[in-house]
mmCIF file of C-alpha atoms in Angstrom:
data_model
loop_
_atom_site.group_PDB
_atom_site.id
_atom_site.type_symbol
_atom_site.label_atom_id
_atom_site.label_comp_id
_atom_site.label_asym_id
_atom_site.label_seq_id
_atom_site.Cartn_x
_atom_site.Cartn_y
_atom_site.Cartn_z
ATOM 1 C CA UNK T 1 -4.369 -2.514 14.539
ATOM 2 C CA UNK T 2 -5.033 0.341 11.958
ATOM 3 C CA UNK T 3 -8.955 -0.074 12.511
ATOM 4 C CA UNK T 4 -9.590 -1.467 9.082
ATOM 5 C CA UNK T 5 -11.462 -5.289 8.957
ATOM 6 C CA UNK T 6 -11.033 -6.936 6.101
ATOM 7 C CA UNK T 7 -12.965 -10.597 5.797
ATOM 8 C CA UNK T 8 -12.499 -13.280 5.496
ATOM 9 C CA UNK T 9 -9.235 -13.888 6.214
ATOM 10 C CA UNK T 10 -8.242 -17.011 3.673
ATOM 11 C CA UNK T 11 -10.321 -17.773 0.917
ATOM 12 C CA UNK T 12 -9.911 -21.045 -1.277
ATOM 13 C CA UNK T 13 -12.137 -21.566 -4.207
ATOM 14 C CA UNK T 14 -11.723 -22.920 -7.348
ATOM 15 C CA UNK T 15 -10.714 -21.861 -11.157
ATOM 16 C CA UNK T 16 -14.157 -19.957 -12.447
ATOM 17 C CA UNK T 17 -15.623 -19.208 -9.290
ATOM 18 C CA UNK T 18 -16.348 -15.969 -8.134
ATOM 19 C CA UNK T 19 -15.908 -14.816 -4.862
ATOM 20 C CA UNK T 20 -16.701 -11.699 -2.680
ATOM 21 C CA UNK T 21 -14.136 -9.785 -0.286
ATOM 22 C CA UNK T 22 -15.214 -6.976 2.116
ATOM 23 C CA UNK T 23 -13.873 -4.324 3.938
ATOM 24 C CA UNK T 24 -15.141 -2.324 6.695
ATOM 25 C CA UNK T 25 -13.192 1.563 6.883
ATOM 26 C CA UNK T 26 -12.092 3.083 9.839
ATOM 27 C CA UNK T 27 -14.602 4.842 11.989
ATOM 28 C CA UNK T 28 -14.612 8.126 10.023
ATOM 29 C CA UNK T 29 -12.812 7.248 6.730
ATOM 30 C CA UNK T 30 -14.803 8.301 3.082
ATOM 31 C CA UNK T 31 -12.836 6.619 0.766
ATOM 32 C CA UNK T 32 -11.510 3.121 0.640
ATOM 33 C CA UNK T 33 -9.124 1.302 -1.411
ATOM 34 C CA UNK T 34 -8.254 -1.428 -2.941
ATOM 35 C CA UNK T 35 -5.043 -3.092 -3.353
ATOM 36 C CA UNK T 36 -3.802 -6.610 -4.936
ATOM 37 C CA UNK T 37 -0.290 -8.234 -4.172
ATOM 38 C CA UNK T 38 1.190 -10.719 -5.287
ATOM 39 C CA UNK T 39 4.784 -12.423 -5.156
ATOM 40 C CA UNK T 40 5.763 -11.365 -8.671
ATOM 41 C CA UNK T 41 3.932 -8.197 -9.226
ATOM 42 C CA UNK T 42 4.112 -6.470 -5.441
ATOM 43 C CA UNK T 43 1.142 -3.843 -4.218
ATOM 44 C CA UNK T 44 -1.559 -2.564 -6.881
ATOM 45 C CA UNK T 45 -3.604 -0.264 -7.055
ATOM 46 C CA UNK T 46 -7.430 -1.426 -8.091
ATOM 47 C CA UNK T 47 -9.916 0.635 -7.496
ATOM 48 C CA UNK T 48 -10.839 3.679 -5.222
ATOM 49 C CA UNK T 49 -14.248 5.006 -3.646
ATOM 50 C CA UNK T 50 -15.098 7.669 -1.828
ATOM 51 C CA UNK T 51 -18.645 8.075 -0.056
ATOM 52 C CA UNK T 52 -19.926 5.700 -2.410
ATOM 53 C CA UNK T 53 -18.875 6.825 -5.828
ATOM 54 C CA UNK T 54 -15.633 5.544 -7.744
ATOM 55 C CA UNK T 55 -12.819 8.085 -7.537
ATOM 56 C CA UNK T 56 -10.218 6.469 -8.967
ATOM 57 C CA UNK T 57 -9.207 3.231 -11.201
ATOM 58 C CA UNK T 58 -6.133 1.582 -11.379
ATOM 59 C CA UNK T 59 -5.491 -1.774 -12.694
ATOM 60 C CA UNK T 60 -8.607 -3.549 -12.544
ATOM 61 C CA UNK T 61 -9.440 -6.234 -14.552
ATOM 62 C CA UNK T 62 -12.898 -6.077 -16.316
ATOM 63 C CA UNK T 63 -13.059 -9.767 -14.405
ATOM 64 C CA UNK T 64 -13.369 -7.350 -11.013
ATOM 65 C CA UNK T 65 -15.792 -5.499 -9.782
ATOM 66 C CA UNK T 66 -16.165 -3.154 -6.203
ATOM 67 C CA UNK T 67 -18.390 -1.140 -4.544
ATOM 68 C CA UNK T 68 -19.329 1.096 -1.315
ATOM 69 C CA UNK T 69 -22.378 0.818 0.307
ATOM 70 C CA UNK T 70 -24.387 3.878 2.669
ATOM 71 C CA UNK T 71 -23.251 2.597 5.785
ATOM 72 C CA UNK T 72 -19.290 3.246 3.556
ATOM 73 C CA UNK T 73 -18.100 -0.958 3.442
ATOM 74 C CA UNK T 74 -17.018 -1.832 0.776
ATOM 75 C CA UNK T 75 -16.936 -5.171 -1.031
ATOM 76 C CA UNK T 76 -14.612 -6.649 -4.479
ATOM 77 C CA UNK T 77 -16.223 -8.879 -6.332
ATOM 78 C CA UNK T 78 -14.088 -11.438 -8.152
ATOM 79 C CA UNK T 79 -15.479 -13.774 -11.234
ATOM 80 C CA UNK T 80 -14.242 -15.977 -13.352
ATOM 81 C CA UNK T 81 -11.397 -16.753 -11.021
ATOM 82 C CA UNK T 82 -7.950 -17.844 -12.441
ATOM 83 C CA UNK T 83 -4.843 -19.369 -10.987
ATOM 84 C CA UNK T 84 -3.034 -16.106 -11.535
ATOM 85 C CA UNK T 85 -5.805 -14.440 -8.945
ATOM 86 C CA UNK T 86 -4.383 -16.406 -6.509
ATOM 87 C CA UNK T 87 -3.137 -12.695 -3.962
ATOM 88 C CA UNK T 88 -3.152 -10.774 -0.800
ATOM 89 C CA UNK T 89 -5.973 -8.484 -1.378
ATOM 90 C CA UNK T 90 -5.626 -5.556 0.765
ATOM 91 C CA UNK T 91 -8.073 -2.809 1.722
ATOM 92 C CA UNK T 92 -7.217 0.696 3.196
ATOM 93 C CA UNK T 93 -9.169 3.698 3.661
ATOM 94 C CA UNK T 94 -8.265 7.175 4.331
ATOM 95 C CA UNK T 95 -10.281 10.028 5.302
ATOM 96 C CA UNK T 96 -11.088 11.551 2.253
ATOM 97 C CA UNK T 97 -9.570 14.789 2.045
ATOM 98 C CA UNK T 98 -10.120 17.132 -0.753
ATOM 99 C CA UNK T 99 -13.232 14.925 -1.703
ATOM 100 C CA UNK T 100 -11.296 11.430 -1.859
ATOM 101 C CA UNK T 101 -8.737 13.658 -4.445
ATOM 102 C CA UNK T 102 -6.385 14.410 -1.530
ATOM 103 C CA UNK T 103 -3.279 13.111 -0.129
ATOM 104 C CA UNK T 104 -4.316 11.842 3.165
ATOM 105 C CA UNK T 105 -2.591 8.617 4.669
ATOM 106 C CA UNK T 106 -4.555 5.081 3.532
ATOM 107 C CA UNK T 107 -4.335 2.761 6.685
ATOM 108 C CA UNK T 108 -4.523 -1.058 5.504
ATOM 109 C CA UNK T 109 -6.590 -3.861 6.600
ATOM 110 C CA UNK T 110 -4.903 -7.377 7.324
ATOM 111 C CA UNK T 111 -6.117 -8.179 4.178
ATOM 112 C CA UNK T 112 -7.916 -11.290 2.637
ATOM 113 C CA UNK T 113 -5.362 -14.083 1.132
ATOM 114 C CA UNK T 114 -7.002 -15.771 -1.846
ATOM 115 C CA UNK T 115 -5.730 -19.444 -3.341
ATOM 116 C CA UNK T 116 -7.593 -20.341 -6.684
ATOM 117 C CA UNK T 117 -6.791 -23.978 -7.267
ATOM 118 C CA UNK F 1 2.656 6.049 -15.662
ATOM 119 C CA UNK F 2 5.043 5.294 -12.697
ATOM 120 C CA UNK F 3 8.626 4.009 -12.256
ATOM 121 C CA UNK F 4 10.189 3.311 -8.831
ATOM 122 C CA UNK F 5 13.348 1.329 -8.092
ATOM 123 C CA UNK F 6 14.364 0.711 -4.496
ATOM 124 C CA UNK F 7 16.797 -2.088 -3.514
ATOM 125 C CA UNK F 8 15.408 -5.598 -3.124
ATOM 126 C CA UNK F 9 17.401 -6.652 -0.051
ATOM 127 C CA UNK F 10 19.368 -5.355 2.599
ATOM 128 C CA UNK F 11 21.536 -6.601 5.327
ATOM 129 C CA UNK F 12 22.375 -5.047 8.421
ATOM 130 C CA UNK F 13 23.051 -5.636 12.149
ATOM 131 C CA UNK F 14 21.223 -4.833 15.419
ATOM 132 C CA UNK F 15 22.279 -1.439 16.487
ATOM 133 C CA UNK F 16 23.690 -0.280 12.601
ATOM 134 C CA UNK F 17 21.937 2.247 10.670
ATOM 135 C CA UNK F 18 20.300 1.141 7.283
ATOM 136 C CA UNK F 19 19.741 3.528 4.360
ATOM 137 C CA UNK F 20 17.328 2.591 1.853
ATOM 138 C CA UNK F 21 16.703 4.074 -1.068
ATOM 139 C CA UNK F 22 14.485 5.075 -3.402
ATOM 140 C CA UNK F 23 14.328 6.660 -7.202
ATOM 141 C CA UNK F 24 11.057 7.125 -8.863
ATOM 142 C CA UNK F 25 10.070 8.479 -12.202
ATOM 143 C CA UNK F 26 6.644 9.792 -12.586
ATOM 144 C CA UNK F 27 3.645 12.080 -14.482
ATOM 145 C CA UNK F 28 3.179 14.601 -11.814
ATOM 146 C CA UNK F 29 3.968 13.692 -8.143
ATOM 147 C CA UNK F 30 1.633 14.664 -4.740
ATOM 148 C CA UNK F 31 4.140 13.380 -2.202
ATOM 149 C CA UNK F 32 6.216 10.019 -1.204
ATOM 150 C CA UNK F 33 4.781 7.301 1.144
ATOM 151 C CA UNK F 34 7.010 5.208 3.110
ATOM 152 C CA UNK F 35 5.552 1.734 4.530
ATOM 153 C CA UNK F 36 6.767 -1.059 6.452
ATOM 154 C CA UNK F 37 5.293 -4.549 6.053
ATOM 155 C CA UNK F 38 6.432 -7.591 7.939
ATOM 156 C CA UNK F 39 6.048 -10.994 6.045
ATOM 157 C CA UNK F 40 1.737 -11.779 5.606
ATOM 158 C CA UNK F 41 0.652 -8.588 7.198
ATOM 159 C CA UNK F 42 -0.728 -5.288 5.784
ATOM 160 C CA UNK F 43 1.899 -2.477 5.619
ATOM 161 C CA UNK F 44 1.564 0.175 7.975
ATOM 162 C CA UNK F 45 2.773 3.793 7.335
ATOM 163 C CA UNK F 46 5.774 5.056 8.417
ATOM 164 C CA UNK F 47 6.428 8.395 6.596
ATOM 165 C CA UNK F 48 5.244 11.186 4.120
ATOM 166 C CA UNK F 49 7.618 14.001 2.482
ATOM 167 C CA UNK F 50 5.861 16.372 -0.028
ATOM 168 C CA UNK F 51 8.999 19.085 0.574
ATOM 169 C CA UNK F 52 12.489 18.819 -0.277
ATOM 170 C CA UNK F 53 14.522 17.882 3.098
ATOM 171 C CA UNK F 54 14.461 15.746 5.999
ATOM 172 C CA UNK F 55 11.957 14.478 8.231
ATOM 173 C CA UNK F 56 12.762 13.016 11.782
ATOM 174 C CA UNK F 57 10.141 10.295 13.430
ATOM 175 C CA UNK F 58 12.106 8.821 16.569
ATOM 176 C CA UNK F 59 14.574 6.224 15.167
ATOM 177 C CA UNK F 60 13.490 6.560 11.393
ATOM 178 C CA UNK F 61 13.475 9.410 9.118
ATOM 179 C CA UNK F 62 12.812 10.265 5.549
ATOM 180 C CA UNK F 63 14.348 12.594 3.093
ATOM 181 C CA UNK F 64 12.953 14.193 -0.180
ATOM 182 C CA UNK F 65 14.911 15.486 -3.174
ATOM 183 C CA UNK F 66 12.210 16.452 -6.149
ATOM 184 C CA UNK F 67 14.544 17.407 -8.356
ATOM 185 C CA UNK F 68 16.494 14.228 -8.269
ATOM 186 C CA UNK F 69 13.218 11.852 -8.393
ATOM 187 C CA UNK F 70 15.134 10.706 -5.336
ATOM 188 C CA UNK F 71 14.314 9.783 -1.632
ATOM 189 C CA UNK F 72 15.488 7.566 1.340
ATOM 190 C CA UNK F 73 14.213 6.214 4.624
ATOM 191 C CA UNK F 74 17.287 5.852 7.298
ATOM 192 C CA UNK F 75 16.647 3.254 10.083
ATOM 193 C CA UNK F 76 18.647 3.468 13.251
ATOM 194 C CA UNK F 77 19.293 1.764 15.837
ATOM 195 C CA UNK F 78 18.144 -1.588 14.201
ATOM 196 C CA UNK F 79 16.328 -3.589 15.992
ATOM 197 C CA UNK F 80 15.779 -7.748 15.316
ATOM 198 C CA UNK F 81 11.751 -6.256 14.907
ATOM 199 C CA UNK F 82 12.823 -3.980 12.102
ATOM 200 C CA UNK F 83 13.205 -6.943 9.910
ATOM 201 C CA UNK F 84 10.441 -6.609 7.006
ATOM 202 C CA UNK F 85 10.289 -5.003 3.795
ATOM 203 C CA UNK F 86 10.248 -1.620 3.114
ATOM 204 C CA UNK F 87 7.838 0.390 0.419
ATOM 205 C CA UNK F 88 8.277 3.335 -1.169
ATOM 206 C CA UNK F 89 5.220 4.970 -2.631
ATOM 207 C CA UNK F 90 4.687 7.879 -4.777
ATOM 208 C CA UNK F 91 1.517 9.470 -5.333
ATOM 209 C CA UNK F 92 0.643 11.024 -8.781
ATOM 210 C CA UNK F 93 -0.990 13.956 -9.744
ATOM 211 C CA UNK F 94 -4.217 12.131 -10.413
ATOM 212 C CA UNK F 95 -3.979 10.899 -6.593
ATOM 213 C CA UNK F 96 -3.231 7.272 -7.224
ATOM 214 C CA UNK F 97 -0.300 6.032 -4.989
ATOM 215 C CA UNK F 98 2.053 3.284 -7.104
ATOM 216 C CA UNK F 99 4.645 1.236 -4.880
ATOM 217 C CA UNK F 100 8.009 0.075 -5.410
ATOM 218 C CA UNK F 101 8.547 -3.726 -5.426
ATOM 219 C CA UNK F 102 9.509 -3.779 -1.927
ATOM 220 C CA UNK F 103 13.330 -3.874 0.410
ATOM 221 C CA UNK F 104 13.486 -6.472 2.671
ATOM 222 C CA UNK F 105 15.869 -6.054 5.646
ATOM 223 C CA UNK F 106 17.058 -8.203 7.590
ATOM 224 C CA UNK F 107 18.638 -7.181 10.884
ATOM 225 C CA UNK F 108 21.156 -9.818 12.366
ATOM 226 C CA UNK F 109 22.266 -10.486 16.024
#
């Protein structure tokens, strides 16, 4: 157990929904993560925060949208959902060194498996 | 951007060593991840090299070669719960971390 919580677990929704994912860091951790996989495209990057301010982008769609609150959850906000959305959406967090520009260790969540019929 | 090849399968049985490895291209580089993730569960870190060379962790270790965009994680001892697939990860200069597609081994009786 890495100490991240991702919910929920499974999500199934349908094309054009949208759909919210959160993540709760580990006791300590500034910046969380964001991660998609998929079977044909493997783990990437989406978006990074770090005590509430993006740090870092990666290949988000415009579709997506994240945040981190005070109390340093985080939530990803999915619209207009597509077949090709259908993932493992994975959260990590890390402690933020260097002001979230570091190289610390990112510790995943179980992550949140999304089906868009 | 990022380029990272790594095997997609390997095969090996209980008590064998496995070597996987890993080449990566990339714009500026902060240090390789290694991760293992069994089938539907996050990936969990195993190892981080920065410096050319090796670095022991019990029955895995991980080397680094900068020059040659090259590194490897050596499992020994296999055991059946070693069976998953195996990330590498680079992180770039701007502190992103991009992942290989993934090595599945599978360790046989």
């Amino acid at each position: 157990d890495s100490g991240v919580t991702q919910t929920p677990k499974h999500l199934i929704t349908a094309t054009g929904q949208r759909v919210t994912l959160r993540c709760s860091p580990r006791s300590g951790d500034l910046s969380v993560y964001w991660y998609q996989q998929s079977l044909d495209q493997g783990l990437q990057f989406l978006i990074q925060y770090y005590n509430g301010e993006e740090r870092a982008k990666g290949n988000i769609l415009e579709r997506f949208s994240a945040q981190q609150f005070p109390d340093l959850h985080s939530e990803l906000n999915l619209s207009s959902l597509e077949l090709g959305d259908s993932a493992l959406y994975f959260c990590a967090s890390s402690p933020g060194l260097a002001g979230g520009k570091g190289t610390d260790t990112q510790y995943f969540g179980p992550g949140t498996r999304l089906t868009v019929l | 951007g990022q380029n990272i090849d790594q095997p997609t399968e390997m095969t090996a049985t209980e008590g064998a060593i496995v070597q996987i490895n890993c080449t990566y291209q990339t714009s500026g580089f902060n240090g390789l991840f290694w991760y293992q993730q069994h089938a539907g569960e996050a990936p969990t870190f195993l190892s981080y090299n920065v410096l050319d060379g090796l670095e022991e962790k019990g029955r895995f270790s991980s080397f680094l070669s900068r020059s040659k965009g090259y590194s490897y994680l050596l499992l020994k001892e296999l055991q059946m719960k070693d069976s998953a697939s195996y990330l590498c990860a680079v992180m770039s200069n701007d502190y992103k971390l991009s992942f290989g597609a993934g090595t599945t081994v599978t360790v046989r009786a």
